[in-house]
PDB file of C-alpha atoms in Angstrom:
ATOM      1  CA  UNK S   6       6.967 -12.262  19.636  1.00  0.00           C
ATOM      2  CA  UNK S   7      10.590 -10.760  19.212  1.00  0.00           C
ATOM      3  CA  UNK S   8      10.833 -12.662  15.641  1.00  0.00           C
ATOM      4  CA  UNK S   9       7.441 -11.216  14.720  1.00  0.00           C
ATOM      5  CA  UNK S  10       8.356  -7.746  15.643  1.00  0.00           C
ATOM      6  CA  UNK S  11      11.566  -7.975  13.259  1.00  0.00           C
ATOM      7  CA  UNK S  12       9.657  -9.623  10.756  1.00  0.00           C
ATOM      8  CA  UNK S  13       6.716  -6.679  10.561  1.00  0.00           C
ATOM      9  CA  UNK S  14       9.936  -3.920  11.419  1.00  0.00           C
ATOM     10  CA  UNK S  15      11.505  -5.149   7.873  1.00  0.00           C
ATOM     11  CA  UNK S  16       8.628  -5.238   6.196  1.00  0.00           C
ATOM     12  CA  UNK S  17       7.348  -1.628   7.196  1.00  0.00           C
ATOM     13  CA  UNK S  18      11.318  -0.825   6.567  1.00  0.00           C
ATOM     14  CA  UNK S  19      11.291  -1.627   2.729  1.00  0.00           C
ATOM     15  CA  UNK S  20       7.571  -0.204   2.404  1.00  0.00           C
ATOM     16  CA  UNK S  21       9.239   3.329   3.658  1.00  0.00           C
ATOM     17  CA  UNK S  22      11.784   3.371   1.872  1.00  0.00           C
ATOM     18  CA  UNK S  23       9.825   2.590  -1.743  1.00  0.00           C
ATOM     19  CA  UNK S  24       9.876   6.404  -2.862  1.00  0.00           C
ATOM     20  CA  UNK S  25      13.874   5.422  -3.686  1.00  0.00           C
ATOM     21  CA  UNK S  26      13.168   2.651  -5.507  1.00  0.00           C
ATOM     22  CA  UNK S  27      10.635   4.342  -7.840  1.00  0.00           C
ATOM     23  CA  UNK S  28      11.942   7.662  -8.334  1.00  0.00           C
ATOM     24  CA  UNK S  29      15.004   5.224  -9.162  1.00  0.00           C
ATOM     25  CA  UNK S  30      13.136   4.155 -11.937  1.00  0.00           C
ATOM     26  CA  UNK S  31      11.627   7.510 -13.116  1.00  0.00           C
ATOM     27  CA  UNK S  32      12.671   7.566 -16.172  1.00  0.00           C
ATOM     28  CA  UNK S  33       9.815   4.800 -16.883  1.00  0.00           C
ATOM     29  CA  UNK S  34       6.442   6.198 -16.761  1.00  0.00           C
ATOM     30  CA  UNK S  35       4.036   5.622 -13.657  1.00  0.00           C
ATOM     31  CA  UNK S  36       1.456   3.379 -16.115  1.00  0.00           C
ATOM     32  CA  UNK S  37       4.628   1.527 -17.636  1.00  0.00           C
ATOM     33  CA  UNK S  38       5.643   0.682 -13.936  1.00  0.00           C
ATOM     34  CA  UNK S  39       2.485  -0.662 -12.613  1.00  0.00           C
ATOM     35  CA  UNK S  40       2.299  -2.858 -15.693  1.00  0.00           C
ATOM     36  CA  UNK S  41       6.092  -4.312 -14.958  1.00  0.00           C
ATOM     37  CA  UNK S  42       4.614  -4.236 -11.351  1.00  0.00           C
ATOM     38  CA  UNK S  43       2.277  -6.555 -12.055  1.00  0.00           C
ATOM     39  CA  UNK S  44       4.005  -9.096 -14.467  1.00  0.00           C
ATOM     40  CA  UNK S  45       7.481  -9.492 -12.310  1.00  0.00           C
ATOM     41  CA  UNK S  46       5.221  -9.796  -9.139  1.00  0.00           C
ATOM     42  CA  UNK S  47       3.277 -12.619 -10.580  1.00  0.00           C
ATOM     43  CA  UNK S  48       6.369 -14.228 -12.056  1.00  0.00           C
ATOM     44  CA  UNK S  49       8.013 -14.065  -8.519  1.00  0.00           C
ATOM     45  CA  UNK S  50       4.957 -15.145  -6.819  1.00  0.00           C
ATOM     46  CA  UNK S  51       4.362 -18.683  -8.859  1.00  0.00           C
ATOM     47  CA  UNK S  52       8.150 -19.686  -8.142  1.00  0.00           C
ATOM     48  CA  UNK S  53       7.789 -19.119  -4.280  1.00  0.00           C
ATOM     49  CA  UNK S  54       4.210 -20.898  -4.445  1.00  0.00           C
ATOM     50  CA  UNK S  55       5.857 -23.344  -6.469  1.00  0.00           C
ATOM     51  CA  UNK S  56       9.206 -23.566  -4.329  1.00  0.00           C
ATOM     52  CA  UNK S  57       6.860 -24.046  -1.483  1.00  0.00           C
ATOM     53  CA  UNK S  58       4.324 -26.672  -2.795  1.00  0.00           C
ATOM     54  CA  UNK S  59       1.756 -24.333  -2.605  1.00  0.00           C
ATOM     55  CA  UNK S  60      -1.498 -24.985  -5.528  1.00  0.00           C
ATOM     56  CA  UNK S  61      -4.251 -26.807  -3.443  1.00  0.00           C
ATOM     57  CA  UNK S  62      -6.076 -23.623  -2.984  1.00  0.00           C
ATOM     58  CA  UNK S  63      -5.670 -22.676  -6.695  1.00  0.00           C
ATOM     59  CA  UNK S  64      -8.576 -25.530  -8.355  1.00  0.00           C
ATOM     60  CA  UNK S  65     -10.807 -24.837  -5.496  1.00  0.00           C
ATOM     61  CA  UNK S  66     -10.941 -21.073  -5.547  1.00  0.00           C
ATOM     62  CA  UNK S  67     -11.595 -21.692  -9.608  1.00  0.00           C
ATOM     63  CA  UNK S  68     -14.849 -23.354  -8.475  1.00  0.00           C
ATOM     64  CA  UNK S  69     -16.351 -20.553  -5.853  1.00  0.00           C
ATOM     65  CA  UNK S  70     -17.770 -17.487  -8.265  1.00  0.00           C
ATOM     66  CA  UNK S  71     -18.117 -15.226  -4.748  1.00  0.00           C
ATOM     67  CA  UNK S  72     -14.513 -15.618  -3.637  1.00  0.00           C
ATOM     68  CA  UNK S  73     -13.063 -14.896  -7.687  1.00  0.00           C
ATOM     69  CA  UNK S  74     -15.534 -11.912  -7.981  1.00  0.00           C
ATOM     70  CA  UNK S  75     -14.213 -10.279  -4.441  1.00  0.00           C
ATOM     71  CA  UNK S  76     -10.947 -10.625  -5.778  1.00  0.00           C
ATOM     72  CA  UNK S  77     -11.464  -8.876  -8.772  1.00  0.00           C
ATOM     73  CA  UNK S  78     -12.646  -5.777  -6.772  1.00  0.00           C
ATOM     74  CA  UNK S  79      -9.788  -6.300  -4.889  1.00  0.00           C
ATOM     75  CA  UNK S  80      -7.408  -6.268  -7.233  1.00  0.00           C
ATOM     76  CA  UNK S  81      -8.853  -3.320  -8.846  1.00  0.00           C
ATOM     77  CA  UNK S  82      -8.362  -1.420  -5.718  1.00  0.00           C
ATOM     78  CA  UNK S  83      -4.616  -2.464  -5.652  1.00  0.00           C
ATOM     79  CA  UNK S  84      -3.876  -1.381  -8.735  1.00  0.00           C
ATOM     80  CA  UNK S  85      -5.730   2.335  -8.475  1.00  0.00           C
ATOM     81  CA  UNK S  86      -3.329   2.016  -5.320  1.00  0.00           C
ATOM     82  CA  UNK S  87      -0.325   1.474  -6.797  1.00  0.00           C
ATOM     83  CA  UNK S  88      -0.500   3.468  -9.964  1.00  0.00           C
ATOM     84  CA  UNK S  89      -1.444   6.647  -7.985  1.00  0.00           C
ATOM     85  CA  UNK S  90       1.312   5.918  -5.296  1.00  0.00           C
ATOM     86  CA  UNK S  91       4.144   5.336  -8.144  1.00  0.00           C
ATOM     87  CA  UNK S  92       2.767   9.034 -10.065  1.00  0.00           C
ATOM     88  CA  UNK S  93       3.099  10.635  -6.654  1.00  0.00           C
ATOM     89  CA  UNK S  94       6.388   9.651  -6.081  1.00  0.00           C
ATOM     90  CA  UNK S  95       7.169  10.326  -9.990  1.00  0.00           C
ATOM     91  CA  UNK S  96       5.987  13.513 -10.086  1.00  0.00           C
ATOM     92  CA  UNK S  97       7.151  15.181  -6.345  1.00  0.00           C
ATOM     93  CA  UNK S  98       4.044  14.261  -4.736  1.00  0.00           C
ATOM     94  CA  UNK S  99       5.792  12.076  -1.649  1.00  0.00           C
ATOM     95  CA  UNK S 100       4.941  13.775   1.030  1.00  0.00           C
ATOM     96  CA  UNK S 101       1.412  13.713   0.011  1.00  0.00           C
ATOM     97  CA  UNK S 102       1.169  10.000  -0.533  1.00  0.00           C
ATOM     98  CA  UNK S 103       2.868   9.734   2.921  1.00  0.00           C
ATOM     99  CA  UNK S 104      -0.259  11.372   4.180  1.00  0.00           C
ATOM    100  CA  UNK S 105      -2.395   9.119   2.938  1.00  0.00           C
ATOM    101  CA  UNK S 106      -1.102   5.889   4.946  1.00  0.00           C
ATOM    102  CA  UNK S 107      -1.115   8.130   7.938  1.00  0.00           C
ATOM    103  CA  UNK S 108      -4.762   8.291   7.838  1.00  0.00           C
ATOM    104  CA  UNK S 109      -5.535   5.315   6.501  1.00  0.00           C
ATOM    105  CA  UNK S 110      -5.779   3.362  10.156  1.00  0.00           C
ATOM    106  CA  UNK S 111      -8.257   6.328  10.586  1.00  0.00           C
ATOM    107  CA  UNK S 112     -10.216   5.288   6.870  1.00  0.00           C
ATOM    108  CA  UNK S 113     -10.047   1.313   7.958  1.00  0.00           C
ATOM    109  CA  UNK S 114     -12.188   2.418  11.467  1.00  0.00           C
ATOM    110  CA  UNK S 115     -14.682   4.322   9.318  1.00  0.00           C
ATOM    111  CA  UNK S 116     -15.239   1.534   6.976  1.00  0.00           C
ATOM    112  CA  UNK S 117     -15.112  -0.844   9.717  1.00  0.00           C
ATOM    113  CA  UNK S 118     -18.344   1.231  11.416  1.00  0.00           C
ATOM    114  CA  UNK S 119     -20.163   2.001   7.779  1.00  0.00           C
ATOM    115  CA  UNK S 120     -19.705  -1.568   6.098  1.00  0.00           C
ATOM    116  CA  UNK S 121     -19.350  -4.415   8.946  1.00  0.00           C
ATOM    117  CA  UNK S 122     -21.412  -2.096  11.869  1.00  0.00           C
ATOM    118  CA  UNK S 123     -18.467  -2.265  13.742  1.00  0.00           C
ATOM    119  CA  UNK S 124     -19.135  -0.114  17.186  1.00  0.00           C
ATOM    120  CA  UNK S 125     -16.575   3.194  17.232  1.00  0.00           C
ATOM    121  CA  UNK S 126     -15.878   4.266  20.721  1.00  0.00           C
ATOM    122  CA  UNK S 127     -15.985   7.831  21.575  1.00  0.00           C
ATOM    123  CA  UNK S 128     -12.260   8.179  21.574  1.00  0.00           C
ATOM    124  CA  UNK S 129     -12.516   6.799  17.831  1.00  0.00           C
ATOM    125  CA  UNK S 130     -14.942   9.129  16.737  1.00  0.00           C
ATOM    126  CA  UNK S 131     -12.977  11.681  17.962  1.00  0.00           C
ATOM    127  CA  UNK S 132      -9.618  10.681  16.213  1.00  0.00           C
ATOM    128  CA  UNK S 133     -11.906  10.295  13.349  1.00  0.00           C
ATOM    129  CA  UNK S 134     -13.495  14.140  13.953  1.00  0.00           C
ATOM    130  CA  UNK S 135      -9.521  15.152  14.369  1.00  0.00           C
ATOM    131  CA  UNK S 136      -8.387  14.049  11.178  1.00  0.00           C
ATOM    132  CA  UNK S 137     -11.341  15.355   9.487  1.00  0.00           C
ATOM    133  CA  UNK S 138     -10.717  18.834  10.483  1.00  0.00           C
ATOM    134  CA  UNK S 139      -6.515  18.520   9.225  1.00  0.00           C
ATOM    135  CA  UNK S 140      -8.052  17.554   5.877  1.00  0.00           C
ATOM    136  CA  UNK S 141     -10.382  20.360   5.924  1.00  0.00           C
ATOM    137  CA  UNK S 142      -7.093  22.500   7.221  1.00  0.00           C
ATOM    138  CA  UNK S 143      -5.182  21.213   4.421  1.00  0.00           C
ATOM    139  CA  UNK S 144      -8.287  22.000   1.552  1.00  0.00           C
ATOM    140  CA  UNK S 145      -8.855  25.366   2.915  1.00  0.00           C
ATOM    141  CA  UNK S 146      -5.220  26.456   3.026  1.00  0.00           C
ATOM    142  CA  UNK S 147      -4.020  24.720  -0.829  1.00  0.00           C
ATOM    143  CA  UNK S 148      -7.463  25.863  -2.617  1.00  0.00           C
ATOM    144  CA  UNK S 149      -8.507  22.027  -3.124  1.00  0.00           C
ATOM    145  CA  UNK S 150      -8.686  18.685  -1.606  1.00  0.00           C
ATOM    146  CA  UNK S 151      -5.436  16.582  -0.288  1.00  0.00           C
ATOM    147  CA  UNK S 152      -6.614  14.119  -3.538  1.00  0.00           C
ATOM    148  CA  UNK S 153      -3.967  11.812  -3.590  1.00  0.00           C
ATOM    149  CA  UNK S 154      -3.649  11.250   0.424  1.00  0.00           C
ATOM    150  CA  UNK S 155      -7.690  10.565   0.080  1.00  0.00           C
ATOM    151  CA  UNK S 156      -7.041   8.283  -2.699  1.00  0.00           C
ATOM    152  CA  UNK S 157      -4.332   6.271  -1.427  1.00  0.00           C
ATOM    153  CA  UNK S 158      -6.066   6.063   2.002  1.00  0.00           C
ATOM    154  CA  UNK S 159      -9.368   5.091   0.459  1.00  0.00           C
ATOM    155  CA  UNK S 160      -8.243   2.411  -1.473  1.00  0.00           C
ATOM    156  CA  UNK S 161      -6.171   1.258   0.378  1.00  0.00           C
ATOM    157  CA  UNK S 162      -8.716   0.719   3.300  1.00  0.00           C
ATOM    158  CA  UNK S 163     -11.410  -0.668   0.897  1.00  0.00           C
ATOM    159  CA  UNK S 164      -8.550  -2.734  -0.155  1.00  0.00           C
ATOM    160  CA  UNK S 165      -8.060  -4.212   3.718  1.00  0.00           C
ATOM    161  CA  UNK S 166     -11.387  -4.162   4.139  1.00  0.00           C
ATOM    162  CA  UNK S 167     -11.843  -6.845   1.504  1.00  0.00           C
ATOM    163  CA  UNK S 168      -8.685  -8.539   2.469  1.00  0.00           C
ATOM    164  CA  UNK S 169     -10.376  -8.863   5.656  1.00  0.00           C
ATOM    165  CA  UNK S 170     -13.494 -10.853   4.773  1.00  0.00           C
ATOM    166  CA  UNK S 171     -11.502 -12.375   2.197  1.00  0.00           C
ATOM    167  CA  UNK S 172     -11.053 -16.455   1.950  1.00  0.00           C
ATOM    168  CA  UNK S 173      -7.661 -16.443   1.033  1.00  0.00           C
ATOM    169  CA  UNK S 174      -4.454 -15.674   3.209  1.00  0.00           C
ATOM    170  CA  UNK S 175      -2.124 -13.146   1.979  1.00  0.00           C
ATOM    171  CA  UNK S 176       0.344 -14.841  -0.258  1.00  0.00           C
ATOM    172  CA  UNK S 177      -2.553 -16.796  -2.218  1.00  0.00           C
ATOM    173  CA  UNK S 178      -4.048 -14.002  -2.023  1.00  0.00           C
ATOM    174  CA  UNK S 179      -1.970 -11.864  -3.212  1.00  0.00           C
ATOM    175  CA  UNK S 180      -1.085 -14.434  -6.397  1.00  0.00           C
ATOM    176  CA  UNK S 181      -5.170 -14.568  -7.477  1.00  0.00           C
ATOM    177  CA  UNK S 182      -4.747 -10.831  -7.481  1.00  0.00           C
ATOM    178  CA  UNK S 183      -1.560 -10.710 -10.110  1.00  0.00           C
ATOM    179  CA  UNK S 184      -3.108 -13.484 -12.006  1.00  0.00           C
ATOM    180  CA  UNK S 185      -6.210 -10.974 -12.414  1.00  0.00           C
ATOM    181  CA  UNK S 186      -3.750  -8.357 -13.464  1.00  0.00           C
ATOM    182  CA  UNK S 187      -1.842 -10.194 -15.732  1.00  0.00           C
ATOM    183  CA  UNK S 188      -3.549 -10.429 -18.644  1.00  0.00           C
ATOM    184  CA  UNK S 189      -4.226  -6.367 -18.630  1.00  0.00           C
ATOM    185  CA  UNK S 190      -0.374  -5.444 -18.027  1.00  0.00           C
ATOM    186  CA  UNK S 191       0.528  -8.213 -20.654  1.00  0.00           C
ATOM    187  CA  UNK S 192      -1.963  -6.445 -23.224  1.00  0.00           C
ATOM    188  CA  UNK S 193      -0.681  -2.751 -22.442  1.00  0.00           C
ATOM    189  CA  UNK S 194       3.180  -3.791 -22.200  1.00  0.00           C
ATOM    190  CA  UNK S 195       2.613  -5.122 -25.924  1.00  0.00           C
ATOM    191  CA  UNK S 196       1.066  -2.853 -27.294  1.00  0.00           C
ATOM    192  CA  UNK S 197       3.771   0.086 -26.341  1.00  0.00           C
ATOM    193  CA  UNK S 198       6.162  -2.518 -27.622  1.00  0.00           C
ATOM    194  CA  UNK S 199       4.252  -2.377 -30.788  1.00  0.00           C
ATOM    195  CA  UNK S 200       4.508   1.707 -31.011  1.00  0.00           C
ATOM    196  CA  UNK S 201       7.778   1.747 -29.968  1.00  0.00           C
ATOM    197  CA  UNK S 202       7.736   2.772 -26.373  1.00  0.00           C
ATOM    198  CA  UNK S 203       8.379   0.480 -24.510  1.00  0.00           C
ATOM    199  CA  UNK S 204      11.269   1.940 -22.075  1.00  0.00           C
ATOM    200  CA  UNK S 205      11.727  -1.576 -20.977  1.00  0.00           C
ATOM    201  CA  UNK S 206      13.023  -2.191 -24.519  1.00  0.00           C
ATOM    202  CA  UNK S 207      14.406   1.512 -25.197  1.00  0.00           C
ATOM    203  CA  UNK S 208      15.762   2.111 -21.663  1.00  0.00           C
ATOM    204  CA  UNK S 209      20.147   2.853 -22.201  1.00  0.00           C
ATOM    205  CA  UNK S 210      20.172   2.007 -19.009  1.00  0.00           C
ATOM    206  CA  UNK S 211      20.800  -2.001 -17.937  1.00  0.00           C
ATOM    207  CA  UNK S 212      20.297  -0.893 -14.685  1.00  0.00           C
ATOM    208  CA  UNK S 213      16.470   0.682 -15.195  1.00  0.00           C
ATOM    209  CA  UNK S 214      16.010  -2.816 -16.725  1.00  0.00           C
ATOM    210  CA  UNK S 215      16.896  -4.992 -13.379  1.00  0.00           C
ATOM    211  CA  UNK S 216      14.978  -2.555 -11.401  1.00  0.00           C
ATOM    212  CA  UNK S 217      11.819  -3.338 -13.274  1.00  0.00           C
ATOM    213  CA  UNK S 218      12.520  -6.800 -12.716  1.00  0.00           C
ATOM    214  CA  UNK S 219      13.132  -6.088  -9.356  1.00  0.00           C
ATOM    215  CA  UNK S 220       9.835  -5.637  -8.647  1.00  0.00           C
ATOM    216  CA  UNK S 221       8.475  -8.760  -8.028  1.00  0.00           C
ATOM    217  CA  UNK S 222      10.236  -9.240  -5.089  1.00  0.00           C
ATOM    218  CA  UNK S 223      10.060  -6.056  -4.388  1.00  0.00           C
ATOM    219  CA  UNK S 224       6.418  -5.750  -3.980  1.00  0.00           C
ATOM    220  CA  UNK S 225       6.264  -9.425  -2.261  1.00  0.00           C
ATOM    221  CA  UNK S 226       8.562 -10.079   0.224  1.00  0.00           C
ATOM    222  CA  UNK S 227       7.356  -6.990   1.985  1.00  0.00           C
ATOM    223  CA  UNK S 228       4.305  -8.338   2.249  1.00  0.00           C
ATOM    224  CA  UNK S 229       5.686 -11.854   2.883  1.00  0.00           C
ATOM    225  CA  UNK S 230       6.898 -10.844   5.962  1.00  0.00           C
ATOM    226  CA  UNK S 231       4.100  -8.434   6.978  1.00  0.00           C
ATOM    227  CA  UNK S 232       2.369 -11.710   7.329  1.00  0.00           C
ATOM    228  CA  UNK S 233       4.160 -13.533   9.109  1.00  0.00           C
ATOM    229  CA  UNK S 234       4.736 -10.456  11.617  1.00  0.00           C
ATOM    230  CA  UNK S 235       1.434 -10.400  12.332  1.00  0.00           C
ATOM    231  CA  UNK S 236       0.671 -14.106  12.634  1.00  0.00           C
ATOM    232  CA  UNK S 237       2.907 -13.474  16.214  1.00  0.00           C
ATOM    233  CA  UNK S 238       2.235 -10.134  17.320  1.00  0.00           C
ATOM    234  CA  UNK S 239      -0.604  -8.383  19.044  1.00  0.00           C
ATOM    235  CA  UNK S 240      -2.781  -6.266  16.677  1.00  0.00           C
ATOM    236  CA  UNK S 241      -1.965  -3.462  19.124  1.00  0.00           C
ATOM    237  CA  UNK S 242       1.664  -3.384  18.329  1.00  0.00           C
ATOM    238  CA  UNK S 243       1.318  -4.107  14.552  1.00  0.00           C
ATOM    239  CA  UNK S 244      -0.431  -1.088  14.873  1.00  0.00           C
ATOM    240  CA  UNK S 245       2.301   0.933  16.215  1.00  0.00           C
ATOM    241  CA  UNK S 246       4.710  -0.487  13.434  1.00  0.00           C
ATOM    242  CA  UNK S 247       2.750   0.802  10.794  1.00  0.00           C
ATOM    243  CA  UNK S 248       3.408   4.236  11.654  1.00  0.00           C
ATOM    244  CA  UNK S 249       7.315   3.804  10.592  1.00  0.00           C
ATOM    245  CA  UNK S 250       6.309   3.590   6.688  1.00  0.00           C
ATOM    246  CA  UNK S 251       4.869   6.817   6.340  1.00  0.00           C
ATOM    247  CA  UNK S 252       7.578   8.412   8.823  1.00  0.00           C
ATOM    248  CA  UNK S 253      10.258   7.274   6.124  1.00  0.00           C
ATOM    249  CA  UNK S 254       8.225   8.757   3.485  1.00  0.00           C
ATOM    250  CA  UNK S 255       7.625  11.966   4.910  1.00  0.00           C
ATOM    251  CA  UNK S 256      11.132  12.010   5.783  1.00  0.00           C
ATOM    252  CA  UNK S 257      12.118  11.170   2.372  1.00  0.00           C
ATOM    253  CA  UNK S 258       9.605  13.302   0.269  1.00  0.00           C
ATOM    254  CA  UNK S 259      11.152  16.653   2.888  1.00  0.00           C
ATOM    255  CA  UNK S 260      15.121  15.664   3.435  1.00  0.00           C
ATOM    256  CA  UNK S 261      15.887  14.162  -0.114  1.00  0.00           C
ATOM    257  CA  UNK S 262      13.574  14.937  -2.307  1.00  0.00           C
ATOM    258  CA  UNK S 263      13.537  18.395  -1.304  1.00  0.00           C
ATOM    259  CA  UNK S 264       9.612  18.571  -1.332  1.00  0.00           C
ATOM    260  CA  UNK S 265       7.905  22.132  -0.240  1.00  0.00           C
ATOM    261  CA  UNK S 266       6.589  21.726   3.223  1.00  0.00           C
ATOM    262  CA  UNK S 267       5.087  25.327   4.077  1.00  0.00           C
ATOM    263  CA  UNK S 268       3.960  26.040   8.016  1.00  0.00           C
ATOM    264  CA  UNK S 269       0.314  25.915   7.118  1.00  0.00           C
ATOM    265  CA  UNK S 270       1.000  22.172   5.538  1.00  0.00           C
ATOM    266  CA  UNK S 271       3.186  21.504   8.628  1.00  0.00           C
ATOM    267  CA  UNK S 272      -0.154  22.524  10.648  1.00  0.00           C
ATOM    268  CA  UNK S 273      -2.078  20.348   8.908  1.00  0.00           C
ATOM    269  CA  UNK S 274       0.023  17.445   8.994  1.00  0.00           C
ATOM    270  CA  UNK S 275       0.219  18.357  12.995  1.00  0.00           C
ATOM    271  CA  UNK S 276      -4.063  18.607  12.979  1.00  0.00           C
ATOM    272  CA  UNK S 277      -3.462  14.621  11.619  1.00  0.00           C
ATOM    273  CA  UNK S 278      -0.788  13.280  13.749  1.00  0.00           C
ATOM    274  CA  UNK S 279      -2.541  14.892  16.396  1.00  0.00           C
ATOM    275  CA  UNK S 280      -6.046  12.306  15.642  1.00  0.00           C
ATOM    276  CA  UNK S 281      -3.500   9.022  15.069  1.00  0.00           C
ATOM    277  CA  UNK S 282      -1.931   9.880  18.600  1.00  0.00           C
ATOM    278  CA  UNK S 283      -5.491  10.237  20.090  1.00  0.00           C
ATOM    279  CA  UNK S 284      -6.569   7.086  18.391  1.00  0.00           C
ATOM    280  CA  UNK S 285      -3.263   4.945  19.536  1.00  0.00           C
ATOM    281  CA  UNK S 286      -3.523   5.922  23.027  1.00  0.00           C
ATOM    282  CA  UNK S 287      -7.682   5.376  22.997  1.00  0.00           C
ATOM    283  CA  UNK S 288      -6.980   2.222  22.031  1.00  0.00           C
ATOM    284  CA  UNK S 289      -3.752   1.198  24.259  1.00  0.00           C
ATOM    285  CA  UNK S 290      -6.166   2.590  27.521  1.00  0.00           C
ATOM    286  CA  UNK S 291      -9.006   0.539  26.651  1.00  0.00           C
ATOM    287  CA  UNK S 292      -7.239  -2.671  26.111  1.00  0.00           C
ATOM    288  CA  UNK S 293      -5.182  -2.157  29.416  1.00  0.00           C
ATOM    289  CA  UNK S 294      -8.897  -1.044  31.120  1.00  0.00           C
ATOM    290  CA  UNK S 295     -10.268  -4.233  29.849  1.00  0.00           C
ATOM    291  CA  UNK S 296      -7.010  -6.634  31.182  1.00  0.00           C
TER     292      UNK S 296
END
């Protein structure tokens, strides 16, 4: 248990601390970086699966329409995710997207009750109620809806949600996904070569070059070692870990990024924190009620 608590620890570590890493890179536009995203990650992903011995899965997935078709969803999802995470932290919109992995453990119950009739305890619905009302605190007092928080939290719990039912485990998984996004990124990465703007190509900068390369292991060993945290820890301290990414981020977007965070956001973020509390100790009760 101790290994898989330092294993999911550095994973939600490097997760947190992404906002460096792409505002690192901001000289490269967001649509430019998802694109690298996906073609490093892939490239990254066939040498570990290859290092490892790893294609059985590969023919037999080709043959089972259901399993390629969820996949494409799923991969659609990840990339909405990741572009609109990468223009938040471009364009001084961290704190925000920080706000949207706080409530996504909050979106993932929802879905769980709408899509897979999953029964919500009363302490759930109330988390749920909670964080409902800090959006609505957060809409009322900006004049419009906390869009990217809703987006990244959205997608990414649609995302889990077909991760969940899915029939692959998370590295495979992960490489059908890249291999889907691929050809796209490929295509656009071309064609700006083409015009001329590629900043890959255009970049003065050796070191904006090795970053983009960087970010196949970047965006894979994190999730590497999220799964094999949680293949030996309880779901109830996994959990608990996954709090520490958007910490870093909110801590981040406020300390050196120098974000804008008003009282009336601070309330709102309070309103929030307020429902994940609720819902962590809800749940840490029941399971010691039901020992």
């Amino acid at each position: 248990m101790n290994t898989g608590i330092l294993y999911a620890t550095l994973a939600f570590l490097c997760w947190g601390l992404f906002p460096l890493y792409f505002h690192a890179i901001g000289e490269v536009p967001p649509m430019e970086i998802l694109a690298h995203r996906m073609l490093w990650s892939l490239l990254f992903l066939v040498l570990v699966l290859s290092a490892r011995q790893q294609w059985k899965w590969f023919p037999k997935v080709l043959q089972q329409p259901k399993v390629l078709l969820s996949f494409v969803a799923s991969s659609l999802l990840l990339s909405a995710n990741w572009g609109v995470y990468i223009w938040s932290v471009n364009n001084g919109h961290v704190i925000d997207a920080s706000l949207g992995y706080f409530i996504n453990p909050l979106v993932n119950v929802l879905l769980g009750q709408l899509v897979l009739k999953e029964y919500l305890r009363r302490g759930q619905w109330m988390a749920i109620a909670v964080a409902a009302g800090g959006v609505a605190w957060l809409t009322w007092q900006s004049g419009q809806l906390p869009w990217i928080a809703l987006i990244l939290g959205i997608t990414f719990g649609a995302y889990g949600l077909l991760r969940k039912t899915a029939a692959l485990a998370a590295l495979e998984g992960l490489s059908l996904e890249t291999m889907m996004l691929f050809p796209p990124a490929l295509i656009y990465v071309l064609w700006l070569s083409y015009h001329g703007d590629n900043a890959f190509i255009n970049t003065p900068h050796d070191s904006t070059r090795w970053l983009l390369v960087a970010a196949g292991p970047i965006t894979a060993i994190p999730l590497l070692l999220f799964a094999a945290g949680a293949r030996r820890i309880p779901m109830a301290v996994l959990g608990l870990l996954q709090y520490m990414s958007p910490t870093m981020q909110a801590l981040l977007g406020v300390w050196v990024f120098h974000e804008a965070f008003t009282a009336d956001r601070l309330i709102g973020f309070l309103i929030i924190w307020a429902a994940l509390a609720l819902y962590v100790v809800e749940g840490l009760w029941t399971g010691r009620r039901a020992k």
